[in-house]
CSV table of C-alpha atoms in Angstrom, one decimal:
chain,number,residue,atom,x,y,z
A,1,UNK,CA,0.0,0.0,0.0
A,2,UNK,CA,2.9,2.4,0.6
A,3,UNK,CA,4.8,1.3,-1.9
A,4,UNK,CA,1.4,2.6,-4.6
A,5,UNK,CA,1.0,5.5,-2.8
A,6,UNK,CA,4.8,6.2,-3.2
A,7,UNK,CA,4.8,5.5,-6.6
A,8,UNK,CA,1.5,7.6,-7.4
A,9,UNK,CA,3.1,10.5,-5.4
A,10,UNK,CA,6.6,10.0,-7.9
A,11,UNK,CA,4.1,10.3,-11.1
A,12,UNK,CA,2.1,13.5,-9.7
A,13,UNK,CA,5.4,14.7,-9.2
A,14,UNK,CA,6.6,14.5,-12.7
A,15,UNK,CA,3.5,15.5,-13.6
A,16,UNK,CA,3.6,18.9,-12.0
A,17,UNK,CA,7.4,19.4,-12.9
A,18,UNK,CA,6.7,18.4,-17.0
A,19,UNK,CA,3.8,20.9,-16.7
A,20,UNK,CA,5.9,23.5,-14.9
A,21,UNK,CA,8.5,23.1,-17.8
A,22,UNK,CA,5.8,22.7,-20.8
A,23,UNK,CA,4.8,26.2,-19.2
A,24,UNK,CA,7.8,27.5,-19.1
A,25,UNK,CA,8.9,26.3,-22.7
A,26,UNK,CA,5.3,27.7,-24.0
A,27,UNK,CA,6.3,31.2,-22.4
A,28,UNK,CA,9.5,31.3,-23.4
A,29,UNK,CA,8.7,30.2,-26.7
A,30,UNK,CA,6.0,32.8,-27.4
A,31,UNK,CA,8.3,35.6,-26.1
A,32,UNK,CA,10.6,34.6,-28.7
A,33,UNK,CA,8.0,35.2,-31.6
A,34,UNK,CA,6.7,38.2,-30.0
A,35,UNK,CA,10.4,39.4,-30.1
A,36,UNK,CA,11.5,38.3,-33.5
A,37,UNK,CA,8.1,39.4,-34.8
A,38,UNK,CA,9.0,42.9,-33.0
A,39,UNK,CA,12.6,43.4,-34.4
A,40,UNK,CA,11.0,42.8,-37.8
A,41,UNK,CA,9.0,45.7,-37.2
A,42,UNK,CA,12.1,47.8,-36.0
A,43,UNK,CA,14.2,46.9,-38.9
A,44,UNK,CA,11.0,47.0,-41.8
A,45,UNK,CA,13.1,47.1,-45.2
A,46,UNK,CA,12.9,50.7,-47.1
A,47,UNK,CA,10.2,49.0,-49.5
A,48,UNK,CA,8.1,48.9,-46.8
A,49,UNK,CA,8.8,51.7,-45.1
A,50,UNK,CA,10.8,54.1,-46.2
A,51,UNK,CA,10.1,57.0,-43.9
A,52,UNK,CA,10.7,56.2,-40.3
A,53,UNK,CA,7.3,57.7,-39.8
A,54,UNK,CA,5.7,54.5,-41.7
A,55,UNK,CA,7.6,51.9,-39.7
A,56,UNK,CA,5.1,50.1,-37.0
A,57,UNK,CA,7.1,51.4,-33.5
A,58,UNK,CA,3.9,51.3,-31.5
A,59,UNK,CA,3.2,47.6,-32.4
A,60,UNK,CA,6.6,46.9,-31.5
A,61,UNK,CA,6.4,47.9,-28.3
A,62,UNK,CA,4.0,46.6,-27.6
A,63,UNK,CA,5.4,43.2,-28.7
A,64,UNK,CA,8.3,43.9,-26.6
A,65,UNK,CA,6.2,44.7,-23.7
A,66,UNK,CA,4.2,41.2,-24.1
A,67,UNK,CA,7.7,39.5,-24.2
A,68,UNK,CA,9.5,40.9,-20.8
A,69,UNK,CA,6.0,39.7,-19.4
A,70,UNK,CA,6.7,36.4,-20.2
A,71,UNK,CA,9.8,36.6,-18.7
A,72,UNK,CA,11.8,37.8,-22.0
A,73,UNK,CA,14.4,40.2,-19.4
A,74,UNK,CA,17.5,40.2,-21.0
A,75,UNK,CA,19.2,43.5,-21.8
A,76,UNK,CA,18.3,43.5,-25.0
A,77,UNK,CA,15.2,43.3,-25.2
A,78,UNK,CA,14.3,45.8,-22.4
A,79,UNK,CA,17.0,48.1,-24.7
A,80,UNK,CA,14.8,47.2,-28.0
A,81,UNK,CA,11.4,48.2,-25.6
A,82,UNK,CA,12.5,52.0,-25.2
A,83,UNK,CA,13.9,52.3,-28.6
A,84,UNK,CA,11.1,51.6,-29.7
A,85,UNK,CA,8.9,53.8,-27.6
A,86,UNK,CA,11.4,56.3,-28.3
A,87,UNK,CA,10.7,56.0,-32.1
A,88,UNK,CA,7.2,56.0,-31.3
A,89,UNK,CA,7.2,59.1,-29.6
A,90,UNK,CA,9.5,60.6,-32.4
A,91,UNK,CA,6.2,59.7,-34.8
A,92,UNK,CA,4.4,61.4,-32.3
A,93,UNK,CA,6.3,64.6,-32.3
A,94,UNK,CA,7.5,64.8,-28.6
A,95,UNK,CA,10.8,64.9,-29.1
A,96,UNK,CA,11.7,65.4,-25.3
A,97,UNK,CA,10.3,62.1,-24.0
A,98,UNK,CA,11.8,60.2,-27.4
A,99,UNK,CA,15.0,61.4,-26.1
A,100,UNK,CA,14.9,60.2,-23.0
A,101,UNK,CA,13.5,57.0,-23.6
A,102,UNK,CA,16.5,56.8,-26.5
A,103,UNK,CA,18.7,57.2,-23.5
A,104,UNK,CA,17.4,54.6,-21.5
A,105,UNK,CA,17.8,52.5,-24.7
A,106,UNK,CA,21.4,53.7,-25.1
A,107,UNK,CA,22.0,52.5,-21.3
A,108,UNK,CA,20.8,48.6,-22.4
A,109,UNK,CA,21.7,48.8,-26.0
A,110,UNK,CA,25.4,50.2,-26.4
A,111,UNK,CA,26.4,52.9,-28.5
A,112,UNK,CA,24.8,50.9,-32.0
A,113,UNK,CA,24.1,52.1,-35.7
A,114,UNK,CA,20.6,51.8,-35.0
A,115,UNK,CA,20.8,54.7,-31.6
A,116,UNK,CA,23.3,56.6,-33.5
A,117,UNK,CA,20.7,57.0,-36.6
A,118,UNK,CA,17.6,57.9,-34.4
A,119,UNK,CA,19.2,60.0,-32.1
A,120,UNK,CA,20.6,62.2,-35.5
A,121,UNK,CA,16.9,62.2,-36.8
A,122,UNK,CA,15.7,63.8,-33.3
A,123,UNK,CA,18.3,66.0,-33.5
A,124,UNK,CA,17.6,66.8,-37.3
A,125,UNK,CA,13.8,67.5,-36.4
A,126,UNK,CA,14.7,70.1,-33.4
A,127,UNK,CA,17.0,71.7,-35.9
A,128,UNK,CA,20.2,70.6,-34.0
A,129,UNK,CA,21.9,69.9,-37.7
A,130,UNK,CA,25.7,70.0,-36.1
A,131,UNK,CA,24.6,67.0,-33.9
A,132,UNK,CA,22.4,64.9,-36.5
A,133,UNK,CA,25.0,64.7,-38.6
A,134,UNK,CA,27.8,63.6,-35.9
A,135,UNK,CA,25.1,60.8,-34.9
A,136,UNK,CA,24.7,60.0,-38.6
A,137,UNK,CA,28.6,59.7,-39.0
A,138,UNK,CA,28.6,57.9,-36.0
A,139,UNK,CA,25.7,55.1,-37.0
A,140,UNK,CA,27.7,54.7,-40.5
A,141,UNK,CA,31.1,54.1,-39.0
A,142,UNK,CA,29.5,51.5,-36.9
A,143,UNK,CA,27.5,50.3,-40.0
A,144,UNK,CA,28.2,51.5,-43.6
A,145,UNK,CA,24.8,50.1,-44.9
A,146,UNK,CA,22.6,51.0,-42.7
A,147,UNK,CA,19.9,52.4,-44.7
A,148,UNK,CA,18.3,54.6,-41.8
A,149,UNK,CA,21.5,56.3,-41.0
A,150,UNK,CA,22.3,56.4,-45.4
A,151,UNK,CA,18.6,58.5,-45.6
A,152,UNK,CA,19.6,60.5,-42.4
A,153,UNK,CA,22.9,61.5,-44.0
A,154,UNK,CA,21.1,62.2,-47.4
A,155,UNK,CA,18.3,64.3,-46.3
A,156,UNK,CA,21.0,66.2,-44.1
A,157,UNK,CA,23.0,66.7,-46.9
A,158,UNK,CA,20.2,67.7,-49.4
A,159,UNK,CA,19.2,70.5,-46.6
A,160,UNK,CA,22.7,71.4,-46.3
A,161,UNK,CA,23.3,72.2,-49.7
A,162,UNK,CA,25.6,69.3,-50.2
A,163,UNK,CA,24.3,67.3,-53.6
A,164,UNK,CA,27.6,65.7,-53.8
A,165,UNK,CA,27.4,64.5,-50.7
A,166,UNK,CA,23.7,63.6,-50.8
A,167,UNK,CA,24.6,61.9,-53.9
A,168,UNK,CA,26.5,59.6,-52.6
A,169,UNK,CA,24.5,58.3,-50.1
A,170,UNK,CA,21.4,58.2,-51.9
A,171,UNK,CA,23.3,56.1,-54.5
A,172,UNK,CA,24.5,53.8,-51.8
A,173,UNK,CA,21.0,53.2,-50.9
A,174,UNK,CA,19.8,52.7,-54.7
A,175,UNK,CA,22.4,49.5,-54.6
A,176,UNK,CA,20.6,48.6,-51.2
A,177,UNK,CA,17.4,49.2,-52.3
A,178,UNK,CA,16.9,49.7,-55.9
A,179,UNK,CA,12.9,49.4,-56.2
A,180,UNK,CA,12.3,52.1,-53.5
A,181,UNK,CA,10.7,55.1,-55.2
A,182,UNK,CA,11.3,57.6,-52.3
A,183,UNK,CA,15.3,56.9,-52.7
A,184,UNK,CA,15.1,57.5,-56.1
A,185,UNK,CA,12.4,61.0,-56.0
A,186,UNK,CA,15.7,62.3,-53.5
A,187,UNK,CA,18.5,61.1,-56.3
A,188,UNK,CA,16.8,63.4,-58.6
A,189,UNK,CA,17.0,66.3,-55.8
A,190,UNK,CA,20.6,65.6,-55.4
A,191,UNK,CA,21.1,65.3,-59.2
A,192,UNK,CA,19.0,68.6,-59.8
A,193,UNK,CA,20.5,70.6,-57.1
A,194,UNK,CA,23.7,69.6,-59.4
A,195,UNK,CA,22.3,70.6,-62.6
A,196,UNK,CA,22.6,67.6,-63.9
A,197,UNK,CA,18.8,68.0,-65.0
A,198,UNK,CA,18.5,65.3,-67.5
A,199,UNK,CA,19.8,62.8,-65.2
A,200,UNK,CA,17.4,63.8,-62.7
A,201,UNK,CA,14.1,64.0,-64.7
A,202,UNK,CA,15.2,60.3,-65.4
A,203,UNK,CA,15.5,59.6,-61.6
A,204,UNK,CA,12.1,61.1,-61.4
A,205,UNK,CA,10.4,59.5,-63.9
A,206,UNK,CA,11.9,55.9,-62.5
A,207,UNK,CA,10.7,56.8,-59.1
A,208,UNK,CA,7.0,57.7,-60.7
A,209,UNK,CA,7.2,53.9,-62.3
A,210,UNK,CA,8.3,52.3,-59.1
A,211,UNK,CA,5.3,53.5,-57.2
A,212,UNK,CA,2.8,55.4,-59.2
A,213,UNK,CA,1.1,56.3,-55.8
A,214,UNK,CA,4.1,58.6,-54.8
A,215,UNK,CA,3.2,62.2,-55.5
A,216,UNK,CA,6.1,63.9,-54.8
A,217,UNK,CA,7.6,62.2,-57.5
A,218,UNK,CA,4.9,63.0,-60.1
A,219,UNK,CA,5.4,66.6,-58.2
A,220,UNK,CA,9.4,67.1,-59.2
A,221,UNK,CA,8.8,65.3,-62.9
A,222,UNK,CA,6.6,67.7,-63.5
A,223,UNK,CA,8.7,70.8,-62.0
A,224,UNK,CA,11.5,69.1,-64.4
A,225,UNK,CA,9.2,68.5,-67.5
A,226,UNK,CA,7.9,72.3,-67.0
A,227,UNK,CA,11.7,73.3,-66.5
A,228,UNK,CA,12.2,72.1,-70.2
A,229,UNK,CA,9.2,73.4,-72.4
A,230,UNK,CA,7.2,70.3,-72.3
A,231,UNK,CA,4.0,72.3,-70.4
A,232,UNK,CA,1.5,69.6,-71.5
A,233,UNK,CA,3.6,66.7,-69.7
A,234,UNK,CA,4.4,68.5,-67.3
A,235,UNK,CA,0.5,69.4,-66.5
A,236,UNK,CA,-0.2,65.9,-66.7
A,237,UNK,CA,2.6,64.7,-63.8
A,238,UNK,CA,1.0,67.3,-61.6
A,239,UNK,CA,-2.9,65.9,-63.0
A,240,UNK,CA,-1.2,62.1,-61.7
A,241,UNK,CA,0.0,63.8,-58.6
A,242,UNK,CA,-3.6,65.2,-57.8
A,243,UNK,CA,-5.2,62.2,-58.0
A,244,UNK,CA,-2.7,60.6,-55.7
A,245,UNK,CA,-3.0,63.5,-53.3
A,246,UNK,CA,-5.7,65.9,-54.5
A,247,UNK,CA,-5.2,68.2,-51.0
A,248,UNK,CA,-1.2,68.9,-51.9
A,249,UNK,CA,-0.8,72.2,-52.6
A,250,UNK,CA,2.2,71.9,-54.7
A,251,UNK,CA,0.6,69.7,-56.9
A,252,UNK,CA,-2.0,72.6,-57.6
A,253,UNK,CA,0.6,75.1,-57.7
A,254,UNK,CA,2.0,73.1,-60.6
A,255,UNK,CA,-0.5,72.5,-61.9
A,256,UNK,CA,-1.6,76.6,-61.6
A,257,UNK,CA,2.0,76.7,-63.4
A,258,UNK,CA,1.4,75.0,-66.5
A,259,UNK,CA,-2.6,76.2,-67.0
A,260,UNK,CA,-1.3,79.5,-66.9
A,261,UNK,CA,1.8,78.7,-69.5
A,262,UNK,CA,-0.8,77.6,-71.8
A,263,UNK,CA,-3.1,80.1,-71.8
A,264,UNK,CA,-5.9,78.3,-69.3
A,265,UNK,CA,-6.2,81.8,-67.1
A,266,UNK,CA,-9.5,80.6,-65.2
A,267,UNK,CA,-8.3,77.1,-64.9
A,268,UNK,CA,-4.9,78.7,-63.5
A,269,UNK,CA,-6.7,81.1,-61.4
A,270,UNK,CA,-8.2,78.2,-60.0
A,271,UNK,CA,-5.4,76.1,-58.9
A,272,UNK,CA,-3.5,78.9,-57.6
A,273,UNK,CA,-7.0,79.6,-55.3
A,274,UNK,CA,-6.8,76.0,-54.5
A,275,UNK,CA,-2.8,76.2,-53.4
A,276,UNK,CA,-3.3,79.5,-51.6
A,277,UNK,CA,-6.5,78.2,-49.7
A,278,UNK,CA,-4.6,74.6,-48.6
A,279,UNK,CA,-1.2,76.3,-48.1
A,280,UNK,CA,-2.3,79.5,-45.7
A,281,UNK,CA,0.9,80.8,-44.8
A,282,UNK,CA,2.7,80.4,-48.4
A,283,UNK,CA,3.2,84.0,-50.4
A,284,UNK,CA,4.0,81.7,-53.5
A,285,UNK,CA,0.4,81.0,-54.9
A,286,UNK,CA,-0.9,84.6,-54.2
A,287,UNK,CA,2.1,86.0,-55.6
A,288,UNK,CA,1.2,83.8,-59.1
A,289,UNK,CA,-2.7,85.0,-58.5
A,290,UNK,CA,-1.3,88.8,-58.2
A,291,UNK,CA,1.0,87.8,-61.9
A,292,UNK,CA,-2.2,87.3,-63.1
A,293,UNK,CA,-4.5,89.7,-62.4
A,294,UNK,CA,-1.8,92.4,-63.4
A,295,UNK,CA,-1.8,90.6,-66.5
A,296,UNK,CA,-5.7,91.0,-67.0
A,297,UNK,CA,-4.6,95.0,-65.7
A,298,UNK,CA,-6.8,93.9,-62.5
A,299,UNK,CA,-4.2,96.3,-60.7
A,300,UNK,CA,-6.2,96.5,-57.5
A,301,UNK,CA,-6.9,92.9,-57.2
A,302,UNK,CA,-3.0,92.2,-58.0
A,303,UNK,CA,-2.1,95.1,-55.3
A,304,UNK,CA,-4.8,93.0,-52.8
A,305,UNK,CA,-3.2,89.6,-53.7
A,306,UNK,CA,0.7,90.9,-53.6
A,307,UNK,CA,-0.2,92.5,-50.5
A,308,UNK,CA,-1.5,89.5,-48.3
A,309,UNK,CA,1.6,87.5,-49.8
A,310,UNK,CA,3.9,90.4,-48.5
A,311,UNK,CA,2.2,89.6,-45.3
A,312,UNK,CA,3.1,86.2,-45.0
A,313,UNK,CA,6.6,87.0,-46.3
A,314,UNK,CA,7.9,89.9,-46.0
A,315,UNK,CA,11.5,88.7,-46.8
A,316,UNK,CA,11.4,88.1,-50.5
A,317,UNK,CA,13.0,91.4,-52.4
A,318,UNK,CA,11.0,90.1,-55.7
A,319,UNK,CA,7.6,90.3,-54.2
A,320,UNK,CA,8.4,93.7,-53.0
A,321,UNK,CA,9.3,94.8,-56.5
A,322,UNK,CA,5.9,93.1,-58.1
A,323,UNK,CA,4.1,95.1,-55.5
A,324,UNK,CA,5.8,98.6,-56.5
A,325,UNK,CA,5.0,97.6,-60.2
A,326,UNK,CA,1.5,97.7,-59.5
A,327,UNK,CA,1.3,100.3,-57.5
A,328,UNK,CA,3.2,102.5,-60.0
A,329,UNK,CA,0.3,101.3,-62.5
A,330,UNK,CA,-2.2,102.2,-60.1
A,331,UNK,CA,-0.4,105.5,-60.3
A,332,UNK,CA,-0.2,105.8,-55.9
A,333,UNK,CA,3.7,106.8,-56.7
A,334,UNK,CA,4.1,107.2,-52.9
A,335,UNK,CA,3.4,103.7,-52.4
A,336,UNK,CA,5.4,102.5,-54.9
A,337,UNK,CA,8.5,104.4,-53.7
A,338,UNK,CA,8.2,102.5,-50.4
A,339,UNK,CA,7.9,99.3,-51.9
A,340,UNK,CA,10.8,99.8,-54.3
A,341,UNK,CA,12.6,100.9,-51.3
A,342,UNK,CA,11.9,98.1,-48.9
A,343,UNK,CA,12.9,95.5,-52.3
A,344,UNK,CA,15.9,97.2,-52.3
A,345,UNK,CA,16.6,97.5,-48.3
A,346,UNK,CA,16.3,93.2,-48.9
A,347,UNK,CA,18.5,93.4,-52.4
A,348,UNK,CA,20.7,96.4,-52.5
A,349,UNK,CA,21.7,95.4,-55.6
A,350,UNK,CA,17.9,94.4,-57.3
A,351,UNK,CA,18.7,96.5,-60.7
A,352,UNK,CA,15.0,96.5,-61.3
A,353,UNK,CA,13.7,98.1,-58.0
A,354,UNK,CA,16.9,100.4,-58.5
A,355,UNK,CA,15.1,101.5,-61.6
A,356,UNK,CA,11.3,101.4,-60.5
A,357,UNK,CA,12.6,104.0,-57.5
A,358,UNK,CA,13.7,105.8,-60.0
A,359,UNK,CA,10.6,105.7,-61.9
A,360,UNK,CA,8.5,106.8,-58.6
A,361,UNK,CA,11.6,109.7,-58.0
A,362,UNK,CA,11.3,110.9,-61.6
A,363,UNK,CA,7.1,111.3,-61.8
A,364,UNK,CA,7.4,112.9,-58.4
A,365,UNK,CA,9.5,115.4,-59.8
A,366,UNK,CA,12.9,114.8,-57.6
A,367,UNK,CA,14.9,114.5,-60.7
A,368,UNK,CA,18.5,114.3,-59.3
A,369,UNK,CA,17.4,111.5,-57.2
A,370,UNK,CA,15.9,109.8,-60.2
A,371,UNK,CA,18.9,109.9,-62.2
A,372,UNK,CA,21.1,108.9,-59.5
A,373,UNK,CA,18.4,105.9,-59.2
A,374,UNK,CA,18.6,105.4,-63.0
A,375,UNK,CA,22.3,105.6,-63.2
A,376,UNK,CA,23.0,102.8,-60.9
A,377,UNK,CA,20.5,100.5,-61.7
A,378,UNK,CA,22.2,100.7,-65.3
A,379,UNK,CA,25.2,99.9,-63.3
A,380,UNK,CA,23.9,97.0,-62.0
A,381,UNK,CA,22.7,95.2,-64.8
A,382,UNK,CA,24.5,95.9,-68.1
A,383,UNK,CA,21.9,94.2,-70.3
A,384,UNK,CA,18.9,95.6,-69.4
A,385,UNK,CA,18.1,99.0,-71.8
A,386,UNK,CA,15.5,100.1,-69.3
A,387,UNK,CA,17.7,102.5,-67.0
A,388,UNK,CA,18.7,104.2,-70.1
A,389,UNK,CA,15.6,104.8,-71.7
A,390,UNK,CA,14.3,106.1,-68.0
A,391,UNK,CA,17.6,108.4,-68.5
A,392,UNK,CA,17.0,109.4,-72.1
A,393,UNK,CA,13.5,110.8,-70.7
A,394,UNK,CA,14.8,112.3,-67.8
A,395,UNK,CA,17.0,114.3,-69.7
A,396,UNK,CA,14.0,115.5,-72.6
A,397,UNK,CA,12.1,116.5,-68.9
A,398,UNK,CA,15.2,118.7,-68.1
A,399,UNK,CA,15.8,120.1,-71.9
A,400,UNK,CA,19.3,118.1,-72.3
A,401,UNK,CA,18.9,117.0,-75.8
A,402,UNK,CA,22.6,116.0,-75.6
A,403,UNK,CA,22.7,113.7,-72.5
A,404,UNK,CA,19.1,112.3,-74.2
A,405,UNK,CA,20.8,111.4,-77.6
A,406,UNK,CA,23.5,110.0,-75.6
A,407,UNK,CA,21.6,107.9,-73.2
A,408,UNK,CA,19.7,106.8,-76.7
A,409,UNK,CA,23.0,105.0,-78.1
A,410,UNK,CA,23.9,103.7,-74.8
A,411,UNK,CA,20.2,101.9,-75.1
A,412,UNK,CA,21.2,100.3,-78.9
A,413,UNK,CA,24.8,99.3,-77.3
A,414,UNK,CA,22.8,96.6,-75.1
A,415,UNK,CA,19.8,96.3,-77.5
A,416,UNK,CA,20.4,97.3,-81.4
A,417,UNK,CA,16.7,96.8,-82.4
A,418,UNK,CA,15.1,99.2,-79.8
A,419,UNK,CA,12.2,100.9,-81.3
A,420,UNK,CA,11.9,103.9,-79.2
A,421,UNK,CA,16.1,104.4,-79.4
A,422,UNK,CA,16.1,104.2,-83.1
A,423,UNK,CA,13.1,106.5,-83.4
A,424,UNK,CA,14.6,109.4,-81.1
A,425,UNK,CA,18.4,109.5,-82.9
């Protein structure tokens, strides 16, 4: 009787221990798949997700989180747990708590290619470009492929002004990656930034055909296509881009571009409405609906449109000038004067505002200020006849038939067939 109850107790035992180990190996086992599944997110191939934005940090975590549960606790792991909440409060845009938590990461994780590249994209996105790219440097010494840390140094470069630099990274990543369609829309950046414009419509037009659903792409072929006289392909990139993303306002910008090139003034009107009214604080669209009032000689609704540019930037020398323009042909020569002279406080040496203040000077009837004015905006531009036709009138007003003949041949020296220069001498 002892002997069975002995033997029963030995089998319960066994029992419990093979269960406690079954559990165990079921635990461990699914921590594993939670983890591998998790650093599959982390590392997601460019084709997949080619903007950190796109890569799936939040399911990661939380994948993570499930595996230290089930008794996943190495240092490793825990490290992979705060990068990825770090990267998922970078998608988040607190940039405060994704550096801490990429500290904490750093702690558990070592000094790797993958920190190094986050920690220069935080930096990159608080505008700390000195320190993005000494993390980027660092995550490509560590690892030269690293595609996150090759798209870090590229975009840092193409901001930088460095296209050769860009280049080379973006190139590195077409070997890597050669069916990703965002590489290849930033080659054509790179190759456009170094005039090498066929070479970067081609990079464009590839990038178009790898994903038809990326707009920027359809966006810069068409800013290429425009850039070349073909107006009709270039409205139909920016007609592809629009049905990919019909709330960009680039695309109708372009597309305001090319309507207006070929005569479509409502249509253009339009999508210049369209750009201004998704894009609030961009002069760019209202500048091109101000173009074209002037040219239907709408003056006040140009002055109106230049005007609420101006007010969203106030920066620009050339929308300073467009503004004097009209209100020179509005005839408010007061205003004009002070918006030839704030384009030229922004561009001392803007030949064209030199001239329209001399313009303004001239009607006013300050007459040695206006051909001062003339004089160097001549000066500063040594094709344009304009200055010394101004001149050649200025001296008729002051009964200098002399100076007037001689500002006359001056104005055939830089343009033989002028009309009015022929007609006077």
């Amino acid at each position: 009787m002892r002997r069975r109850v002995l033997i029963l107790s030995l089998i319960l035992s066994c029992v419990v221990v093979f269960g406690i180990a079954g559990l165990h190996w079921q635990r461990s086992n699914e921590a594993e798949t939670l983890s591998l599944a998790a650093l599959a997110r982390l590392d997601a191939p460019l084709a997949e997700a080619p903007e950190i934005d796109r890569i799936h940090a939040g399911d990661a975590r939380s994948k993570l989180e499930r595996a230290m549960q089930l008794g996943r606790d190495d240092r490793r792991t825990r490290g992979l747990f705060h990068y990825a909440t770090a990267l998922e409060r970078v998608q988040a845009g607190d940039l405060v708590f994704a550096e801490d938590e990429l500290g904490v990461a750093r702690d558990f994780l070592g000094d790797t290619a993958r920190v190094h590249a986050l920690a220069g994209e935080i930096a990159r996105r608080k505008s700390d470009l000195l320190t993005a790219r000494v993390e980027a440097d660092a995550a490509l010494a560590l690892e030269p492929h690293d595609v996150r840390a090759l798209m870090l140094l590229a975009d840092l470069t193409l901001d930088g002004d460095e296209p050769e630099q860009a280049l080379a990274a973006l190139d590195a990543l077409a070997e890597l990656a050669p069916e990703v369609s965002v590489v290849l829309n930033r080659r054509g950046l790179a190759l456009e930034r170094l005039e090498r414009f066929g070479d970067a419509e081609a990079s464009f037009l590839l990038a178009t055909q790898k994903d038809r659903l990326n707009h920027n792409a359809w966006i810069n072929l068409g800013r290429r296509l425009r850039g070349r006289g073909s107006i009709e392909e270039a409205r139909a990139a920016f007609l592809e881009a629009l049905e990919v993303a019909p709330g960009d306002p680039d695309a109708w910008f372009g597309r305001g571009l090319t309507d207006r090139d070929l005569g479509r003034v409502a249509e253009a009107q339009q999508a210049f409405a369209r750009a201004a009214e998704l894009a609030p604080n961009d002069a760019e669209p209202l500048l091109a609906l101000g173009d074209l009032a002037l040219s239907a000689h709408d003056t006040d609704r140009a002055i109106a449109a230049y005007r609420r540019a101006l007010a969203h930037e106030d920066a620009d020398a050339g929308s300073w000038l467009k503004l004097g323009n009209a209100l020179f042909g509005a005839s408010d020569l007061v205003g004009a004067e002070q918006a030839y002279r704030q384009a030229l406080r922004r561009s001392p040496t803007l030949s064209a505002a030199r001239n329209g203040l001399g313009a303004t000077l001239m009607y006013r009837g300050d007459l040695e200020q206006a051909a001062e004015a003339f004089a160097r905006a001549a000066e500063l531009d040594a094709r344009d006849p304009n200055p010394l036709l101004n001149l050649a009138l200025l001296a008729r007003r002051r009964g200098d038939a002399a100076a007037e003949r001689d500002a006359y041949r001056r104005v055939l020296n830089r343009d033989p067939n002028n009309a009015i220069a022929l007609a006077r001498l």
